[in-house]
């Protein structure tokens, strides 16, 4: 009995399908009624055709006057209980059993009636249409009347279909009643059974929708003991397992994401086709990638570096670690250390992991340190060699000559002072570069600051008969007073030192978007245009002998550059031989 229990979901479906089959049978019954109608119409057509054949021989010939044909047609129609019409080949009605002769003459041309047209062409024609005259459906059959092998006239017999419709209505009525009853039963049973199933399915659908959105907290409560209840229990167990698995995956994902996002090294994972599977933020920063939809794209398309793509390809092919240092020119010049680890295992989503180290700054610092050591060694060696030579000369006997000894000691004093200035500038530059010497920013009157610097350097300018033109207006800037004073001291001092006697030094200022641009122009010998881009480098001298002669350490302009950059500005130089030089630096407004 349990197999046929109505509580089983399958039995309910079977019952519903049975009802559907009943409806199909009712539909077939309706179709049968249509077949009967067609059959009856076919019989009516055959009957009318038989009457037409019988009547054809009784119709007078074309030599008979119209009155005689009309009378004969009316007589025959009374015997056959049908309407008879005679039409010539032009479509003109000659006689009609339901009209008087005067009315027949006024009737429309019938040539284009379907059944008449077929008969004129020598075939039997038939049609069913609604008669406006009789206000009912009529069945028309037309046959050709031959004379000497040619169609002379058309004989049309008409029968009303009102009786046929009555017969068909009596056949359709029980079929329609059965159809209505069957539909009613199906609807009642469908709504009754469907309401119960629908309620339970809706509960499961809502739960599945919550699961799809990530809400696995609520259980499905379904009443009953059929397959739907089993499905609900299974879904509840699935939700519990999924909650546990998702929690574990989220924890692992959070750990991995935190590690990758906070790594300074760039990490890239690719599949066997070298398409991106993973790329952390550091890697995006290294390669200047801003778009987010990069996953599944080819590695070469993203990093735009052939050598990196070749390293990864080689690591996958050889299943080993490939390391190489790469110089990259796009999107900016960088030196990268790339380590690609190949994992050639079938079915793995990740086939190679690429770890990128940006060693640009490290290599730059190594180069700067090397250059700095070489330059400092060279700069220190010259005065030390000079001092050592003077000491050896003095110890060799020149000490007894007081005048010569005094001269040597003065020269040693100059070299010692030069060494002190060099060491002092090295320490200043070191503090500025390491940013250990914080800026003490405050509002300054730029004109007053420049005037105080010009006053300090006035003795030197008078000695060379150089005029200093301070064209800087009363402008407030925010800067470190001591540092900015040192910038002006270095630049104006250089403009005086390397100027022609009786020349000019002009200080001016321009406004550019977001900045003030200060310029210091001299009328000296100038600087070769190819050297203007290097004058701010450490120990760079255009004329080394003349620079040392004037006591320069080669670090002044480098100090200026770093002070200005720490303020958020920039420095530049514009000059050519024989036309003086102009040094520019900017300060944020």
mmCIF file with all atom_site columns, C-alpha atoms in Angstrom, residues 293-420:
data_model
loop_
_atom_site.group_PDB
_atom_site.id
_atom_site.type_symbol
_atom_site.label_atom_id
_atom_site.label_alt_id
_atom_site.label_comp_id
_atom_site.label_asym_id
_atom_site.label_entity_id
_atom_site.label_seq_id
_atom_site.pdbx_PDB_ins_code
_atom_site.Cartn_x
_atom_site.Cartn_y
_atom_site.Cartn_z
_atom_site.occupancy
_atom_site.B_iso_or_equiv
_atom_site.pdbx_formal_charge
_atom_site.auth_seq_id
_atom_site.auth_comp_id
_atom_site.auth_asym_id
_atom_site.auth_atom_id
_atom_site.pdbx_PDB_model_num
ATOM 1   C CA . UNK A 1 293 ? 40.485  42.879 -14.959 1.00 0.00 ? 293 UNK A CA 1
ATOM 2   C CA . UNK A 1 294 ? 43.878  41.301 -15.594 1.00 0.00 ? 294 UNK A CA 1
ATOM 3   C CA . UNK A 1 295 ? 43.261  37.702 -14.555 1.00 0.00 ? 295 UNK A CA 1
ATOM 4   C CA . UNK A 1 296 ? 43.413  35.093 -17.350 1.00 0.00 ? 296 UNK A CA 1
ATOM 5   C CA . UNK A 1 297 ? 45.288  37.527 -19.595 1.00 0.00 ? 297 UNK A CA 1
ATOM 6   C CA . UNK A 1 298 ? 48.708  36.570 -21.053 1.00 0.00 ? 298 UNK A CA 1
ATOM 7   C CA . UNK A 1 299 ? 51.667  37.511 -18.838 1.00 0.00 ? 299 UNK A CA 1
ATOM 8   C CA . UNK A 1 300 ? 53.467  39.272 -21.700 1.00 0.00 ? 300 UNK A CA 1
ATOM 9   C CA . UNK A 1 301 ? 50.419  41.475 -22.351 1.00 0.00 ? 301 UNK A CA 1
ATOM 10  C CA . UNK A 1 302 ? 50.410  42.636 -18.718 1.00 0.00 ? 302 UNK A CA 1
ATOM 11  C CA . UNK A 1 303 ? 54.127  43.085 -17.875 1.00 0.00 ? 303 UNK A CA 1
ATOM 12  C CA . UNK A 1 304 ? 55.183  44.018 -21.435 1.00 0.00 ? 304 UNK A CA 1
ATOM 13  C CA . UNK A 1 305 ? 58.634  42.518 -20.954 1.00 0.00 ? 305 UNK A CA 1
ATOM 14  C CA . UNK A 1 306 ? 59.824  39.722 -23.242 1.00 0.00 ? 306 UNK A CA 1
ATOM 15  C CA . UNK A 1 307 ? 62.629  38.590 -20.948 1.00 0.00 ? 307 UNK A CA 1
ATOM 16  C CA . UNK A 1 308 ? 60.303  38.047 -17.967 1.00 0.00 ? 308 UNK A CA 1
ATOM 17  C CA . UNK A 1 309 ? 57.940  36.019 -20.152 1.00 0.00 ? 309 UNK A CA 1
ATOM 18  C CA . UNK A 1 310 ? 60.885  33.900 -21.349 1.00 0.00 ? 310 UNK A CA 1
ATOM 19  C CA . UNK A 1 311 ? 62.065  33.278 -17.765 1.00 0.00 ? 311 UNK A CA 1
ATOM 20  C CA . UNK A 1 312 ? 58.599  32.036 -16.751 1.00 0.00 ? 312 UNK A CA 1
ATOM 21  C CA . UNK A 1 313 ? 58.332  29.876 -19.885 1.00 0.00 ? 313 UNK A CA 1
ATOM 22  C CA . UNK A 1 314 ? 61.720  28.325 -19.145 1.00 0.00 ? 314 UNK A CA 1
ATOM 23  C CA . UNK A 1 315 ? 60.812  27.664 -15.496 1.00 0.00 ? 315 UNK A CA 1
ATOM 24  C CA . UNK A 1 316 ? 57.644  25.805 -16.576 1.00 0.00 ? 316 UNK A CA 1
ATOM 25  C CA . UNK A 1 317 ? 59.442  23.793 -19.253 1.00 0.00 ? 317 UNK A CA 1
ATOM 26  C CA . UNK A 1 318 ? 62.335  22.776 -16.955 1.00 0.00 ? 318 UNK A CA 1
ATOM 27  C CA . UNK A 1 319 ? 60.364  22.595 -13.678 1.00 0.00 ? 319 UNK A CA 1
ATOM 28  C CA . UNK A 1 320 ? 63.038  24.457 -11.766 1.00 0.00 ? 320 UNK A CA 1
ATOM 29  C CA . UNK A 1 321 ? 63.885  27.884 -10.386 1.00 0.00 ? 321 UNK A CA 1
ATOM 30  C CA . UNK A 1 322 ? 65.222  30.453 -12.846 1.00 0.00 ? 322 UNK A CA 1
ATOM 31  C CA . UNK A 1 323 ? 66.810  33.661 -11.471 1.00 0.00 ? 323 UNK A CA 1
ATOM 32  C CA . UNK A 1 324 ? 67.828  36.699 -13.466 1.00 0.00 ? 324 UNK A CA 1
ATOM 33  C CA . UNK A 1 325 ? 68.402  40.424 -13.020 1.00 0.00 ? 325 UNK A CA 1
ATOM 34  C CA . UNK A 1 326 ? 66.474  42.483 -15.550 1.00 0.00 ? 326 UNK A CA 1
ATOM 35  C CA . UNK A 1 327 ? 66.722  46.100 -16.612 1.00 0.00 ? 327 UNK A CA 1
ATOM 36  C CA . UNK A 1 328 ? 63.230  47.365 -17.394 1.00 0.00 ? 328 UNK A CA 1
ATOM 37  C CA . UNK A 1 329 ? 62.535  50.531 -19.393 1.00 0.00 ? 329 UNK A CA 1
ATOM 38  C CA . UNK A 1 330 ? 58.712  50.530 -19.237 1.00 0.00 ? 330 UNK A CA 1
ATOM 39  C CA . UNK A 1 331 ? 56.749  52.101 -17.547 1.00 0.00 ? 331 UNK A CA 1
ATOM 40  C CA . UNK A 1 332 ? 59.936  53.539 -15.994 1.00 0.00 ? 332 UNK A CA 1
ATOM 41  C CA . UNK A 1 333 ? 63.582  52.587 -15.751 1.00 0.00 ? 333 UNK A CA 1
ATOM 42  C CA . UNK A 1 334 ? 63.999  49.905 -13.093 1.00 0.00 ? 334 UNK A CA 1
ATOM 43  C CA . UNK A 1 335 ? 66.342  47.079 -12.191 1.00 0.00 ? 335 UNK A CA 1
ATOM 44  C CA . UNK A 1 336 ? 64.448  43.939 -11.168 1.00 0.00 ? 336 UNK A CA 1
ATOM 45  C CA . UNK A 1 337 ? 65.577  40.651 -9.654  1.00 0.00 ? 337 UNK A CA 1
ATOM 46  C CA . UNK A 1 338 ? 63.228  37.933 -10.973 1.00 0.00 ? 338 UNK A CA 1
ATOM 47  C CA . UNK A 1 339 ? 62.914  34.425 -9.498  1.00 0.00 ? 339 UNK A CA 1
ATOM 48  C CA . UNK A 1 340 ? 60.549  32.071 -11.384 1.00 0.00 ? 340 UNK A CA 1
ATOM 49  C CA . UNK A 1 341 ? 59.664  28.689 -9.827  1.00 0.00 ? 341 UNK A CA 1
ATOM 50  C CA . UNK A 1 342 ? 58.220  26.131 -12.268 1.00 0.00 ? 342 UNK A CA 1
ATOM 51  C CA . UNK A 1 343 ? 55.757  23.441 -11.130 1.00 0.00 ? 343 UNK A CA 1
ATOM 52  C CA . UNK A 1 344 ? 55.095  20.966 -13.928 1.00 0.00 ? 344 UNK A CA 1
ATOM 53  C CA . UNK A 1 345 ? 52.321  18.864 -12.393 1.00 0.00 ? 345 UNK A CA 1
ATOM 54  C CA . UNK A 1 346 ? 49.331  17.765 -14.477 1.00 0.00 ? 346 UNK A CA 1
ATOM 55  C CA . UNK A 1 347 ? 46.086  19.412 -13.427 1.00 0.00 ? 347 UNK A CA 1
ATOM 56  C CA . UNK A 1 348 ? 47.623  22.239 -11.395 1.00 0.00 ? 348 UNK A CA 1
ATOM 57  C CA . UNK A 1 349 ? 46.033  25.633 -11.882 1.00 0.00 ? 349 UNK A CA 1
ATOM 58  C CA . UNK A 1 350 ? 49.351  27.340 -11.093 1.00 0.00 ? 350 UNK A CA 1
ATOM 59  C CA . UNK A 1 351 ? 52.338  26.251 -13.186 1.00 0.00 ? 351 UNK A CA 1
ATOM 60  C CA . UNK A 1 352 ? 54.830  28.951 -12.210 1.00 0.00 ? 352 UNK A CA 1
ATOM 61  C CA . UNK A 1 353 ? 55.266  31.510 -9.424  1.00 0.00 ? 353 UNK A CA 1
ATOM 62  C CA . UNK A 1 354 ? 57.283  34.621 -10.225 1.00 0.00 ? 354 UNK A CA 1
ATOM 63  C CA . UNK A 1 355 ? 58.753  36.681 -7.378  1.00 0.00 ? 355 UNK A CA 1
ATOM 64  C CA . UNK A 1 356 ? 59.983  40.155 -8.352  1.00 0.00 ? 356 UNK A CA 1
ATOM 65  C CA . UNK A 1 357 ? 62.390  42.258 -6.260  1.00 0.00 ? 357 UNK A CA 1
ATOM 66  C CA . UNK A 1 358 ? 62.811  45.916 -7.170  1.00 0.00 ? 358 UNK A CA 1
ATOM 67  C CA . UNK A 1 359 ? 66.547  46.434 -6.648  1.00 0.00 ? 359 UNK A CA 1
ATOM 68  C CA . UNK A 1 360 ? 66.701  49.772 -8.479  1.00 0.00 ? 360 UNK A CA 1
ATOM 69  C CA . UNK A 1 361 ? 67.320  51.815 -5.348  1.00 0.00 ? 361 UNK A CA 1
ATOM 70  C CA . UNK A 1 362 ? 69.811  49.292 -4.017  1.00 0.00 ? 362 UNK A CA 1
ATOM 71  C CA . UNK A 1 363 ? 71.844  49.365 -7.236  1.00 0.00 ? 363 UNK A CA 1
ATOM 72  C CA . UNK A 1 364 ? 71.609  53.166 -7.351  1.00 0.00 ? 364 UNK A CA 1
ATOM 73  C CA . UNK A 1 365 ? 72.853  53.447 -3.778  1.00 0.00 ? 365 UNK A CA 1
ATOM 74  C CA . UNK A 1 366 ? 75.674  51.030 -4.530  1.00 0.00 ? 366 UNK A CA 1
ATOM 75  C CA . UNK A 1 367 ? 76.674  53.132 -7.527  1.00 0.00 ? 367 UNK A CA 1
ATOM 76  C CA . UNK A 1 368 ? 76.327  56.393 -5.564  1.00 0.00 ? 368 UNK A CA 1
ATOM 77  C CA . UNK A 1 369 ? 78.369  54.972 -2.721  1.00 0.00 ? 369 UNK A CA 1
ATOM 78  C CA . UNK A 1 370 ? 81.054  53.825 -5.115  1.00 0.00 ? 370 UNK A CA 1
ATOM 79  C CA . UNK A 1 371 ? 81.166  57.195 -6.856  1.00 0.00 ? 371 UNK A CA 1
ATOM 80  C CA . UNK A 1 372 ? 81.048  59.045 -3.555  1.00 0.00 ? 372 UNK A CA 1
ATOM 81  C CA . UNK A 1 373 ? 83.923  57.050 -2.097  1.00 0.00 ? 373 UNK A CA 1
ATOM 82  C CA . UNK A 1 374 ? 85.948  57.607 -5.254  1.00 0.00 ? 374 UNK A CA 1
ATOM 83  C CA . UNK A 1 375 ? 85.188  61.331 -5.322  1.00 0.00 ? 375 UNK A CA 1
ATOM 84  C CA . UNK A 1 376 ? 85.805  61.874 -1.601  1.00 0.00 ? 376 UNK A CA 1
ATOM 85  C CA . UNK A 1 377 ? 89.047  59.927 -1.819  1.00 0.00 ? 377 UNK A CA 1
ATOM 86  C CA . UNK A 1 378 ? 90.118  62.098 -4.737  1.00 0.00 ? 378 UNK A CA 1
ATOM 87  C CA . UNK A 1 379 ? 89.072  65.342 -3.049  1.00 0.00 ? 379 UNK A CA 1
ATOM 88  C CA . UNK A 1 380 ? 90.809  64.446 0.226   1.00 0.00 ? 380 UNK A CA 1
ATOM 89  C CA . UNK A 1 381 ? 93.919  63.135 -1.485  1.00 0.00 ? 381 UNK A CA 1
ATOM 90  C CA . UNK A 1 382 ? 94.860  66.477 -3.100  1.00 0.00 ? 382 UNK A CA 1
ATOM 91  C CA . UNK A 1 383 ? 95.110  68.621 0.099   1.00 0.00 ? 383 UNK A CA 1
ATOM 92  C CA . UNK A 1 384 ? 96.575  65.722 2.102   1.00 0.00 ? 384 UNK A CA 1
ATOM 93  C CA . UNK A 1 385 ? 99.248  65.182 -0.550  1.00 0.00 ? 385 UNK A CA 1
ATOM 94  C CA . UNK A 1 386 ? 100.001 68.917 -0.461  1.00 0.00 ? 386 UNK A CA 1
ATOM 95  C CA . UNK A 1 387 ? 100.217 68.968 3.348   1.00 0.00 ? 387 UNK A CA 1
ATOM 96  C CA . UNK A 1 388 ? 102.398 65.852 3.359   1.00 0.00 ? 388 UNK A CA 1
ATOM 97  C CA . UNK A 1 389 ? 104.761 67.453 0.821   1.00 0.00 ? 389 UNK A CA 1
ATOM 98  C CA . UNK A 1 390 ? 105.070 70.641 2.881   1.00 0.00 ? 390 UNK A CA 1
ATOM 99  C CA . UNK A 1 391 ? 105.756 68.626 6.058   1.00 0.00 ? 391 UNK A CA 1
ATOM 100 C CA . UNK A 1 392 ? 108.462 66.588 4.311   1.00 0.00 ? 392 UNK A CA 1
ATOM 101 C CA . UNK A 1 393 ? 109.987 69.797 2.927   1.00 0.00 ? 393 UNK A CA 1
ATOM 102 C CA . UNK A 1 394 ? 110.000 71.381 6.395   1.00 0.00 ? 394 UNK A CA 1
ATOM 103 C CA . UNK A 1 395 ? 111.488 68.294 8.006   1.00 0.00 ? 395 UNK A CA 1
ATOM 104 C CA . UNK A 1 396 ? 114.060 68.155 5.233   1.00 0.00 ? 396 UNK A CA 1
ATOM 105 C CA . UNK A 1 397 ? 115.623 71.445 6.378   1.00 0.00 ? 397 UNK A CA 1
ATOM 106 C CA . UNK A 1 398 ? 113.281 74.193 5.242   1.00 0.00 ? 398 UNK A CA 1
ATOM 107 C CA . UNK A 1 399 ? 112.208 74.628 8.856   1.00 0.00 ? 399 UNK A CA 1
ATOM 108 C CA . UNK A 1 400 ? 115.398 76.658 9.519   1.00 0.00 ? 400 UNK A CA 1
ATOM 109 C CA . UNK A 1 401 ? 114.314 79.237 6.913   1.00 0.00 ? 401 UNK A CA 1
ATOM 110 C CA . UNK A 1 402 ? 111.711 81.211 8.846   1.00 0.00 ? 402 UNK A CA 1
ATOM 111 C CA . UNK A 1 403 ? 110.310 83.060 5.858   1.00 0.00 ? 403 UNK A CA 1
ATOM 112 C CA . UNK A 1 404 ? 109.966 79.876 3.797   1.00 0.00 ? 404 UNK A CA 1
ATOM 113 C CA . UNK A 1 405 ? 108.574 77.989 6.794   1.00 0.00 ? 405 UNK A CA 1
ATOM 114 C CA . UNK A 1 406 ? 105.918 80.639 7.330   1.00 0.00 ? 406 UNK A CA 1
ATOM 115 C CA . UNK A 1 407 ? 104.911 80.427 3.666   1.00 0.00 ? 407 UNK A CA 1
ATOM 116 C CA . UNK A 1 408 ? 104.605 76.629 3.862   1.00 0.00 ? 408 UNK A CA 1
ATOM 117 C CA . UNK A 1 409 ? 102.594 76.800 7.079   1.00 0.00 ? 409 UNK A CA 1
ATOM 118 C CA . UNK A 1 410 ? 100.181 79.309 5.514   1.00 0.00 ? 410 UNK A CA 1
ATOM 119 C CA . UNK A 1 411 ? 99.680  76.997 2.560   1.00 0.00 ? 411 UNK A CA 1
ATOM 120 C CA . UNK A 1 412 ? 99.147  74.062 4.943   1.00 0.00 ? 412 UNK A CA 1
ATOM 121 C CA . UNK A 1 413 ? 96.600  76.197 6.813   1.00 0.00 ? 413 UNK A CA 1
ATOM 122 C CA . UNK A 1 414 ? 94.697  76.837 3.580   1.00 0.00 ? 414 UNK A CA 1
ATOM 123 C CA . UNK A 1 415 ? 94.662  73.127 2.751   1.00 0.00 ? 415 UNK A CA 1
ATOM 124 C CA . UNK A 1 416 ? 93.504  72.312 6.291   1.00 0.00 ? 416 UNK A CA 1
ATOM 125 C CA . UNK A 1 417 ? 90.669  74.833 6.026   1.00 0.00 ? 417 UNK A CA 1
ATOM 126 C CA . UNK A 1 418 ? 89.742  73.346 2.676   1.00 0.00 ? 418 UNK A CA 1
ATOM 127 C CA . UNK A 1 419 ? 89.653  69.881 4.266   1.00 0.00 ? 419 UNK A CA 1
ATOM 128 C CA . UNK A 1 420 ? 87.444  71.245 7.060   1.00 0.00 ? 420 UNK A CA 1
#
